Short mmCIF file of C-alpha atoms and ligand atoms in Angstrom, two decimals:
data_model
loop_
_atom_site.label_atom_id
_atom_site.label_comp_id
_atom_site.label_asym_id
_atom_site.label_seq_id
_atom_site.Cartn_x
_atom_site.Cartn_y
_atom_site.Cartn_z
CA UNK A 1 73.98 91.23 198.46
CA UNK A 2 71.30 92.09 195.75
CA UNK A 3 72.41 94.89 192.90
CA UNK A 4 69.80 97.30 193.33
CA UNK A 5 66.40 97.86 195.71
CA UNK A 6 64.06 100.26 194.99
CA UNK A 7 62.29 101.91 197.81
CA UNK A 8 58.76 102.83 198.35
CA UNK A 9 57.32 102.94 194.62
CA UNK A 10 54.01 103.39 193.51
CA UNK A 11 53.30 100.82 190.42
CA UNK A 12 50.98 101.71 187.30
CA UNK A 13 48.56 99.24 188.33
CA UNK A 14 48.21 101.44 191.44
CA UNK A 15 50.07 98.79 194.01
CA UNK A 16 51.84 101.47 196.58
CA UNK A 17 54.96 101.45 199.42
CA UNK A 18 56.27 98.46 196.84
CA UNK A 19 59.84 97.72 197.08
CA UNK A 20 61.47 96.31 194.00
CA UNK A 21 64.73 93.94 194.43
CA UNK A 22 67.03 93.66 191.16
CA UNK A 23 69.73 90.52 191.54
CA UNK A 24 71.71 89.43 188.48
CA UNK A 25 69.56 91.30 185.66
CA UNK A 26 66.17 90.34 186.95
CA UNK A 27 63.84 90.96 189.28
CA UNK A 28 64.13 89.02 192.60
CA UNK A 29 61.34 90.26 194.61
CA UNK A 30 58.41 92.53 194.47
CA UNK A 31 57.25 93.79 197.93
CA UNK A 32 56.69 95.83 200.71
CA UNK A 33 59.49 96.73 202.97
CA UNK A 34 61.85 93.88 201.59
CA UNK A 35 64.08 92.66 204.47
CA UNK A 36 67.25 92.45 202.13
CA UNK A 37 70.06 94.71 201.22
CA UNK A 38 71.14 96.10 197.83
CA UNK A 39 74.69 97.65 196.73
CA UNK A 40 72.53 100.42 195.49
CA UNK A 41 69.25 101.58 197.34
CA UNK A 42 67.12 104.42 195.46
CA UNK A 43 64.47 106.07 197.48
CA UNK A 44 61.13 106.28 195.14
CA UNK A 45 59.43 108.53 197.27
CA UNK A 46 55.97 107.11 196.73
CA UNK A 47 56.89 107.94 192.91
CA UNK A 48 55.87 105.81 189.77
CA UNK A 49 58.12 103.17 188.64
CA UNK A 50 56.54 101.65 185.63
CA UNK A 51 58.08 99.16 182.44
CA UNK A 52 60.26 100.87 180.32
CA UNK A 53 58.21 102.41 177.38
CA UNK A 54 58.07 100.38 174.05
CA UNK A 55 57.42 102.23 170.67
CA UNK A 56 55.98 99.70 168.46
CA UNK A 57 56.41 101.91 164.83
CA UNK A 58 59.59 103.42 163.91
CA UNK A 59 61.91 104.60 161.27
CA UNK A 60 65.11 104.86 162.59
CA UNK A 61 67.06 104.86 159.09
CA UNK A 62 65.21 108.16 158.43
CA UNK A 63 65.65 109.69 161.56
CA UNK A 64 67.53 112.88 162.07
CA UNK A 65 67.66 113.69 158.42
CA UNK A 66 64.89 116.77 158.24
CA UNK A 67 65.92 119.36 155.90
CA UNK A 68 68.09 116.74 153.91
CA UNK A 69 68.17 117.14 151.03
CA UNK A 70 65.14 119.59 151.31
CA UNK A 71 61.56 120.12 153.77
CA UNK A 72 58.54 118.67 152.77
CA UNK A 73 56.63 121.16 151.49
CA UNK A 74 53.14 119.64 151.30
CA UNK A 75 53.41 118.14 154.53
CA UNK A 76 51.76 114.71 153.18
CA UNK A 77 52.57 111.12 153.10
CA UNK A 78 53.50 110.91 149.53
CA UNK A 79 55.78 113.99 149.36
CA UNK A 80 57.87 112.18 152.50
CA UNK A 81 57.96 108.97 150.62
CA UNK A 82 59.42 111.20 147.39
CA UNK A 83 61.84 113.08 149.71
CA UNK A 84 63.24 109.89 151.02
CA UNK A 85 63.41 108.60 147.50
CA UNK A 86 65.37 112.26 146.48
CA UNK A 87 67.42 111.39 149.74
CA UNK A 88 68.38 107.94 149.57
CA UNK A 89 71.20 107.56 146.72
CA UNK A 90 73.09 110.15 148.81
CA UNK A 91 73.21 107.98 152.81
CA UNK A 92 75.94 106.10 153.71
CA UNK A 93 76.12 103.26 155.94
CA UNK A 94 78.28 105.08 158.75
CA UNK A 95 76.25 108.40 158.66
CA UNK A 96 72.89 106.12 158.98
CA UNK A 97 74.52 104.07 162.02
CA UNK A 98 75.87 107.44 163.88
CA UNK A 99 72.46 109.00 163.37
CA UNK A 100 70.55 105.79 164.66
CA UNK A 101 72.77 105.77 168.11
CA UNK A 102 72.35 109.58 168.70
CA UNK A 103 68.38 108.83 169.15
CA UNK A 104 68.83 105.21 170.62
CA UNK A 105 70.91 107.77 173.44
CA UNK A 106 67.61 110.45 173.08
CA UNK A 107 65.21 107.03 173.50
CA UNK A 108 67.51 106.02 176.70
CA UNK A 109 67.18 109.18 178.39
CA UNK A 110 63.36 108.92 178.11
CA UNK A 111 63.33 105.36 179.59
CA UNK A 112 62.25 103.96 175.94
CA UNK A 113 64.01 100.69 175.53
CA UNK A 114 62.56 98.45 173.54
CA UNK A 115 61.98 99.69 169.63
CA UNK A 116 60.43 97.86 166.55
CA UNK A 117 62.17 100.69 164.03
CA UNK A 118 61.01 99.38 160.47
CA UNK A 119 63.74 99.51 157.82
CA UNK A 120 63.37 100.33 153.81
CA UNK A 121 64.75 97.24 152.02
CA UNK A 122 63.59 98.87 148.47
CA UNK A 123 67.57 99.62 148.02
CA UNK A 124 69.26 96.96 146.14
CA UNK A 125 72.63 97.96 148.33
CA UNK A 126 70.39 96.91 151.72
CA UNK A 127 72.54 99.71 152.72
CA UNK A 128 70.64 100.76 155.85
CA UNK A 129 69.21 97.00 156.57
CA UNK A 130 73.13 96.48 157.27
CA UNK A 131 73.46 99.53 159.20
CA UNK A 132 70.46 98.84 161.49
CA UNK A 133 71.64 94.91 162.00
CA UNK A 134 75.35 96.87 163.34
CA UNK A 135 73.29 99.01 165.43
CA UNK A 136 70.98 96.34 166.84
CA UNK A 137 73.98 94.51 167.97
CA UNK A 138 75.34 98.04 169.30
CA UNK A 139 72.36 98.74 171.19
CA UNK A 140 71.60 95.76 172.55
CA UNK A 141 73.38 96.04 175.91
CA UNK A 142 70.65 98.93 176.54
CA UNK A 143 67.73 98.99 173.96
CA UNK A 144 65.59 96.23 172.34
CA UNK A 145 65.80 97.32 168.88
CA UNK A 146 63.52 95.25 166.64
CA UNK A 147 63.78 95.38 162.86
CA UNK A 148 60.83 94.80 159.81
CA UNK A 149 61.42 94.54 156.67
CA UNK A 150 59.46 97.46 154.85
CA UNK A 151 59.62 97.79 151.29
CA UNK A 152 58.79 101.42 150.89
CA UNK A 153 58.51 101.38 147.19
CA UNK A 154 56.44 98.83 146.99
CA UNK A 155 56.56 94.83 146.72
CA UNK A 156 54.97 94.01 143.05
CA UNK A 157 55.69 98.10 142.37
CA UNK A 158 59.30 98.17 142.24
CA UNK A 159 61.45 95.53 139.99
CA UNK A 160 63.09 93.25 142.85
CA UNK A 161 61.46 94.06 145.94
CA UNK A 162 60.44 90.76 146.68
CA UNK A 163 64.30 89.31 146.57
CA UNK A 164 65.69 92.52 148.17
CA UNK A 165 63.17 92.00 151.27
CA UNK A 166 63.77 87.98 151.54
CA UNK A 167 67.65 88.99 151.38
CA UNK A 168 67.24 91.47 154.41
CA UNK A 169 65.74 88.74 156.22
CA UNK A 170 67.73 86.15 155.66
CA UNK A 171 70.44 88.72 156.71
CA UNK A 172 68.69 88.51 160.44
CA UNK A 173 65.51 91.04 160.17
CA UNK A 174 63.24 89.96 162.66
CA UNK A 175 59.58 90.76 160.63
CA UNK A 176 58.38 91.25 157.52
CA UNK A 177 56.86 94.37 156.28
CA UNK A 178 54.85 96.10 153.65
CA UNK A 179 52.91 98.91 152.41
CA UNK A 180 49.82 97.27 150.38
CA UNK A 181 47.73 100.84 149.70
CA UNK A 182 51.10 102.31 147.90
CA UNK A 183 50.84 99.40 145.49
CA UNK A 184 49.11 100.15 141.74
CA UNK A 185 46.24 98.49 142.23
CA UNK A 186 43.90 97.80 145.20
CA UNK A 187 44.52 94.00 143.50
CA UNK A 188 48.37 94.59 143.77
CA UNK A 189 47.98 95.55 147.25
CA UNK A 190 46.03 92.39 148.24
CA UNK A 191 48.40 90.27 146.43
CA UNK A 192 51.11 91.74 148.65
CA UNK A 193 49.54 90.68 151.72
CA UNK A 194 49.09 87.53 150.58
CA UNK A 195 52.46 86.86 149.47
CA UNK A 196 53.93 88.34 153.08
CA UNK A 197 51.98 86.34 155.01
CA UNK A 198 52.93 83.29 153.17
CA UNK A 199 56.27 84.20 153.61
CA UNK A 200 55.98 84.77 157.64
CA UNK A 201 54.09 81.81 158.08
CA UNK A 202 56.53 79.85 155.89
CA UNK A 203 60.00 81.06 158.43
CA UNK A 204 58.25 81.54 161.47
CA UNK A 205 58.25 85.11 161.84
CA UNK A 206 55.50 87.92 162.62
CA UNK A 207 53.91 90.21 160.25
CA UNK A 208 53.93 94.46 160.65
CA UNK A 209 52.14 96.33 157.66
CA UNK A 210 52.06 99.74 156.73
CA UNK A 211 48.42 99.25 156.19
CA UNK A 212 46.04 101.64 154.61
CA UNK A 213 48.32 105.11 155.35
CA UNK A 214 45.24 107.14 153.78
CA UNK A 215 41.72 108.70 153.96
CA UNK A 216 40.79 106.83 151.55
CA UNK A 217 37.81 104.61 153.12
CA UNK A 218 38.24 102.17 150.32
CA UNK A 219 41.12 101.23 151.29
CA UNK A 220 40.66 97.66 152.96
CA UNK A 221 43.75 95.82 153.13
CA UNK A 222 43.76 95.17 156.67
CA UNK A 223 40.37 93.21 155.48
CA UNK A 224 42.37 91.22 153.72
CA UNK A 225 45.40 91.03 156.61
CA UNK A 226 43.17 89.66 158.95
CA UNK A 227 41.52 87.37 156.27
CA UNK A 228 45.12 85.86 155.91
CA UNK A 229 46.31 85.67 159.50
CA UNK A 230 43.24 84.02 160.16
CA UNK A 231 44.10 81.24 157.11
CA UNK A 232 47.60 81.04 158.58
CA UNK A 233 47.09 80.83 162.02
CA UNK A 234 49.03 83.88 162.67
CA UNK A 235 46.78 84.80 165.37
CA UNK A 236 48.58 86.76 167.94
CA UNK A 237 51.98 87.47 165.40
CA UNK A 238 50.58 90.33 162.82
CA UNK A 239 50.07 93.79 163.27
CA UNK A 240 48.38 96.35 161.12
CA UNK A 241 50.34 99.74 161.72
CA UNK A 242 48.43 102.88 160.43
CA UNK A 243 44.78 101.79 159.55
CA UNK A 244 44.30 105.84 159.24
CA UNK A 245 41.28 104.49 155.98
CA UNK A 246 39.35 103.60 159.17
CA UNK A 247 38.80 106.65 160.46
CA UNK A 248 37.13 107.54 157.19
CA UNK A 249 34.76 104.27 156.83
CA UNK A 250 31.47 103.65 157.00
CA UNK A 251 30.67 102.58 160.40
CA UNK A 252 28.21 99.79 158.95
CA UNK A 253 31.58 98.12 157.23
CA UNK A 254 33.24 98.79 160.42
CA UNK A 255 31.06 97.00 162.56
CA UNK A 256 31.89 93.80 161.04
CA UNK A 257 35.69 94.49 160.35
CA UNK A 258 36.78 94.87 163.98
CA UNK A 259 35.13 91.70 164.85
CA UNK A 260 37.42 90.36 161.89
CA UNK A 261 40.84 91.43 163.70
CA UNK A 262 39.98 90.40 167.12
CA UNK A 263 39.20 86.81 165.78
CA UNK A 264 42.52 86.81 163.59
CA UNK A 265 44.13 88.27 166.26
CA UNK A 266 45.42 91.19 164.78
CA UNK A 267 46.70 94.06 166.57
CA UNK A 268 46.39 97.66 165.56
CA UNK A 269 49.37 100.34 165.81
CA UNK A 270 48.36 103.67 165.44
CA UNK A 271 51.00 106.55 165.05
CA UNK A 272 49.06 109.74 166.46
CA UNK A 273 51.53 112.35 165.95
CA UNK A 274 52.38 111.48 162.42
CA UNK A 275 48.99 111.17 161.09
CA UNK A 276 47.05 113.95 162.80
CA UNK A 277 49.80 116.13 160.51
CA UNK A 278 49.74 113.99 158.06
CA UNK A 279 46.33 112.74 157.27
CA UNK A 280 43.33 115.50 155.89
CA UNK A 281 45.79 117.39 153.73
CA UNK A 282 43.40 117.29 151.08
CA UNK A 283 40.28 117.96 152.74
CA UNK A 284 38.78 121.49 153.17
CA UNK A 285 37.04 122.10 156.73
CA UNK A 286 36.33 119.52 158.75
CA UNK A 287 39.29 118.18 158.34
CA UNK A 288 39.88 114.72 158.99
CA UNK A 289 41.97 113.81 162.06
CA UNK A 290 43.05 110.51 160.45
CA UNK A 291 43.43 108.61 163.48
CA UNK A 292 42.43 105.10 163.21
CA UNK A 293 39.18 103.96 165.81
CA UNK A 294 41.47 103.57 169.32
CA UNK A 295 38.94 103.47 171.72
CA UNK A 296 36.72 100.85 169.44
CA UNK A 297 39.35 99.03 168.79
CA UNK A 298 40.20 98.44 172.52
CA UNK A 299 36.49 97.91 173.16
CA UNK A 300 36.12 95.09 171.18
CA UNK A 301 39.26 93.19 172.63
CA UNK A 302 41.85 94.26 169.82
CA UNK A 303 45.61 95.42 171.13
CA UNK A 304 45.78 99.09 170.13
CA UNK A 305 49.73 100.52 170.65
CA UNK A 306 51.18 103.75 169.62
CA UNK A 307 54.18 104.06 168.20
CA UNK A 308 56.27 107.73 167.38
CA UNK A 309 56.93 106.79 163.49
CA UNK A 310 59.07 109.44 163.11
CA UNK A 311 61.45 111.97 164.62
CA UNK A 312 62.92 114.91 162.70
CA UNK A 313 62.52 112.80 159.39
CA UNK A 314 61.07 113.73 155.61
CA UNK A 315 57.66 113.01 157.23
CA UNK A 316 57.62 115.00 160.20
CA UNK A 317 60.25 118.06 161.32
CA UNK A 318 60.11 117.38 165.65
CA UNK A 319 59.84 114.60 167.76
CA UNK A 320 62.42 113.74 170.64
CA UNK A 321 61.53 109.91 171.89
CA UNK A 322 59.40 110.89 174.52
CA UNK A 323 56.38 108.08 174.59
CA UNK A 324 54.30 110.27 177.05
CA UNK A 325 54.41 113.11 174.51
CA UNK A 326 52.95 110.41 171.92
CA UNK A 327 50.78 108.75 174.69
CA UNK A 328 49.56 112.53 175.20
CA UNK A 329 48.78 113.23 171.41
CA UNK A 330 46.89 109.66 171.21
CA UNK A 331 44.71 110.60 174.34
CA UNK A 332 43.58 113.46 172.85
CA UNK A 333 43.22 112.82 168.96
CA UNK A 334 40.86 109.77 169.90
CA UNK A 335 39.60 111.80 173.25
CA UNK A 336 40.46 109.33 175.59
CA UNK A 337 39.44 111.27 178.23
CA UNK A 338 37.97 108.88 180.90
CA UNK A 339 40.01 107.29 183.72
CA UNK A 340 40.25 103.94 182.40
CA UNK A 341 41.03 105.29 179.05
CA UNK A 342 43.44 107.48 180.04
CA UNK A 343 45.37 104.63 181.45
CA UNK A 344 44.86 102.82 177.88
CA UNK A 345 46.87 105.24 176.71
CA UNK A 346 49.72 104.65 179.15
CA UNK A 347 49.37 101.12 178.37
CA UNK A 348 49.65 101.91 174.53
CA UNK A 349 53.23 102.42 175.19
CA UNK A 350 54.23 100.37 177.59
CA UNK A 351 52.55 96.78 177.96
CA UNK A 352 50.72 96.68 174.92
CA UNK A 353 53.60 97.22 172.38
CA UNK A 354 55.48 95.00 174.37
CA UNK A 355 52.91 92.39 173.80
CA UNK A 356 53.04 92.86 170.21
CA UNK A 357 56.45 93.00 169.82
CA UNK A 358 56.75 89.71 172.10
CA UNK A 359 59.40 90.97 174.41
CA UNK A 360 60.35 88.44 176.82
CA UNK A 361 60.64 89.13 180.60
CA UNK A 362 58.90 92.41 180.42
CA UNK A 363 57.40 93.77 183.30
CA UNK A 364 57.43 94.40 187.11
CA UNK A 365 56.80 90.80 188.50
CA UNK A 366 59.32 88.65 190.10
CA UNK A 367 61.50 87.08 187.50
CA UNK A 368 61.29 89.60 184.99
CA UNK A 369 63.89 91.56 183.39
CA UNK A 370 64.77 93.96 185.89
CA UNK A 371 64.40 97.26 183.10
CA UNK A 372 61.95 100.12 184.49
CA UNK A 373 61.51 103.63 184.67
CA UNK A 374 60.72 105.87 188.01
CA UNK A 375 59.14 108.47 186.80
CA UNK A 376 58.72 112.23 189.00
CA UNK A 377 54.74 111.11 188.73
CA UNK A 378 52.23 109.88 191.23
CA UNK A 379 50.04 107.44 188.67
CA UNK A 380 50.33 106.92 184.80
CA UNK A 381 48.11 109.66 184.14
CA UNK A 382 49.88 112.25 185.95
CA UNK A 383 53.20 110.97 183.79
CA UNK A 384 51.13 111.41 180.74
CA UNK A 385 50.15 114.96 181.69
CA UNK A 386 53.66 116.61 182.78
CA UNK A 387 55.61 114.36 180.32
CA UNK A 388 57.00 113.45 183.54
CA UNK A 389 60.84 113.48 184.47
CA UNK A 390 63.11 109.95 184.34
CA UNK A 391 64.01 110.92 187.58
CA UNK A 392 66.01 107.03 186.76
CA UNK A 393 66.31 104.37 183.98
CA UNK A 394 66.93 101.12 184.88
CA UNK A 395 68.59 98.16 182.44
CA UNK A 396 69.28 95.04 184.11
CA UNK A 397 69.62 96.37 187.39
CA UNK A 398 71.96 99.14 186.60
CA UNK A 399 70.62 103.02 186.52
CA UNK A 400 71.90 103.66 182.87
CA UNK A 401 70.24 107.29 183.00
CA UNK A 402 69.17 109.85 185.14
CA UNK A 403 66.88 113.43 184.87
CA UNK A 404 66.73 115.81 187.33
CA UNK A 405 63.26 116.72 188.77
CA UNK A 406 61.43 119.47 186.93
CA UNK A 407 61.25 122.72 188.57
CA UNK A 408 61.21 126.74 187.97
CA UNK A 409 62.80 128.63 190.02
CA UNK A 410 59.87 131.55 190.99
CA UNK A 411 60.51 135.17 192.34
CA UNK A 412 56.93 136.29 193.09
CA UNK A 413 56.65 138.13 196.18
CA UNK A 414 54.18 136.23 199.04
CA UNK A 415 54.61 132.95 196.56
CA UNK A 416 56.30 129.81 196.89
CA UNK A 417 60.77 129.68 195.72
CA UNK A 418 59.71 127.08 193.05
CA UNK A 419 57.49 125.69 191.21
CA UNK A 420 56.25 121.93 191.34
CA UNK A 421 53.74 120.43 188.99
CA UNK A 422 53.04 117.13 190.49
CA UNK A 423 49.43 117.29 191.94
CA UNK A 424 50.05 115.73 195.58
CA UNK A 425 52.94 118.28 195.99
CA UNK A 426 50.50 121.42 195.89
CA UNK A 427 47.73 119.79 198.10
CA UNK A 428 45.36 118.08 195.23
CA UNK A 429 44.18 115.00 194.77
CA UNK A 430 45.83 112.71 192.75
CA UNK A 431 44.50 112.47 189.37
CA UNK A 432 43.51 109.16 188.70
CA UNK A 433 43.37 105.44 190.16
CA UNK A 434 43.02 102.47 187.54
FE1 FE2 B 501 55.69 104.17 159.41
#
């Protein structure tokens, strides 16, 4: 007898009546009205079971730590970076490590189970690069939890970076990391990409920049990131996360930059609910949204994901790993309105970061890890819209967490008891086939 069968789902590709069998951590069979039996059956109800969701850009030794020592005031990048500078001397390894499992639980319940959390080697101590290898082992049971490592103050900016960053990796980090427009010099910067590209290229591993954080439209690096993946043959391995200078470029450059990625095959990560607060804070009206070119990006055949970046953190005060509520905030900073781009968005943070982050056995075809989400949706749109319920959260064939539907209870006379938000419940057409 199988472990678990799932009845009557509705897949984001837009496959319905599909029954899912789980045997043994994978999946066995993908079907309609599968002949075998399962210790557990759960009755989808023509709902959405999709991948589990897969944040690409995070910070989880930050997270949870708003208000320490103090808020950011100005609400910009370089205040956070100072904050987290101010707060730094005073973490300890078991307060980092408790705080990182209390949102791995938060990213569980929300069916997010994969996570490429970047972590700040600039400490000579590697204090939280040991805390975040002790939680990746914790974790791994139930969440994917990739690390980079990110020297926040900058490589050639602060003494030792270099050594501190090749320590954390040869301590098991899985990427290396950087943050080229916080460097002196637009010269520093490039010479930071070049020398972390050598280093991937020399051990093998893939490349994930903080990459031109600013509105400043000089700011080129990932110019120069793609120039070097390309020389390395990283194509496929690197990652530019931020790119908010591109929203601010001229669109002549631009035209001949995003053919530059898609032929070094680098893939963009933008972080929508970080930089529309964070980006424009010193323009006057219009303000800048500071989101990098999504929909161009996609266009022209590069990998656009979107990843949280923070939760409750010197950058940004709320957050709660929910993907559809960043999904949701992408959609509508880069206006991703139409059908197919709607479901871009829903791939942003599922299949797409998964690609990037090269996570093996993901998604819903036999053989696969058997790790999904059902979801109290019809279609990925309609999940984006209600930030839909985890009605269940599946890990290698086990339900690890469960949400109950959402309702309101209504007294209105002549009206319905309750309240249900789902479109095919109240009569409408559903909202969107791929
Ligand atoms: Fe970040």
């Amino acid at each position: 007898m199988a472990d678990l069968l799932i009845r009557d789902a509705v897949l984001p590709d837009g496959r319905a009546g599909v029954d899912i069998l789980c045997d043994g951590g994978r999946i066995a069979e993908v079907a309609p009205r599968i002949g075998a039996s399962a210790a557990r059956t759960i009755d989808a109800q023509g709902m959405l079971v999709s991948p589990p969701f897969v944040d690409a850009h995070f910070h989880m030794d930050s997270t949870l730590t708003y208000g320490m020592p103090r808020v950011n005031a100005s609400g910009t990048l370089l205040e956070g970076i100072a904050l987290w500078g101010e707060l730094k001397p005073t973490l300890t390894q078991e307060a980092i490590v408790d705080r990182a499992l209390v949102y791995c639980d938060w990213a569980v319940g929300k069916g997010l189970l994969a996570i490429r959390s970047h972590v700040d080697t600039s400490d000579p101590r590697l204090l939280a690069v040991e805390a975040l290898l002790q939680v990746r082992e914790r974790v791994k049971p139930y969440l994917d939890l990739q690390l980079v490592a990110f020297p926040q103050d900058g490589l050639l900016r602060s003494p030792g970076a270099l050594a501190s960053l090749k320590r954390a990796l040869d301590l098991g980090v899985d990427v290396v990391g950087g943050i080229p427009h916080f460097e002196r010099t637009m010269a520093d910067g490039a010479e930071s990409v070049r020398i972390l590209c050598d280093l991937a290229a020399d051990r093998g591993l893939r490349v994930d920049l903080h990459c031109d954080e600013t509105d400043d439209p000089m700011s080129r690096h990932i110019e120069t990131l793609s120039y070097h993946a390309q020389r390395l043959g990283l194509q496929g391995r690197v990652a530019g996360s931020h790119l908010t200078s591109m929203h601010s470029m001229d669109s002549y450059y631009v035209s001949k930059l995003i053919p530059l990625m898609r032929e070094a095959g680098v893939a963009a990560i933008a972080n929508p609910l970080i930089n529309i607060t964070l980006q424009g804070r010193h323009d006057g009206y219009p303000k800048r949204r500071g989101m990098t070119r999504v929909p161009e990006l996609i266009a022209a055949g590069v990998p656009v994901a979107f990843g949280h970046d923070c939760v409750m953190d010197p950058w940004y005060p709320l957050g709660s790993g929910d993907m559809l509520e960043v999904a949701s905030m992408g959609l509508h900073v880069a206006q991703m309105t139409g059908r197919d781009a709607m479901h871009q968005c829903f791939a942003a943070v599922t299949s797409t970061p998964a690609s990037i982050l090269g996570l093996e056995g993901y998604g819903l075809a036999q053989g696969c890890r058997a790790d999904f989400v059902l979801l109290e949706a019809r279609d990925p749109v309609e999940a984006i819209r209600l930030r839909a319920a985890r009605l269940a959260v599946v890990r290698a064939g086990r339900v690890i967490a469960t949400s109950a539907p959402s309702r309101a209870a209504l007294d209105l006379p002549g009206r319905p008891p309750a309240v249900d938000w789902m479109a095919s419940r109240n009569g409408l057409a559903p909202t969107a086939a791929p």
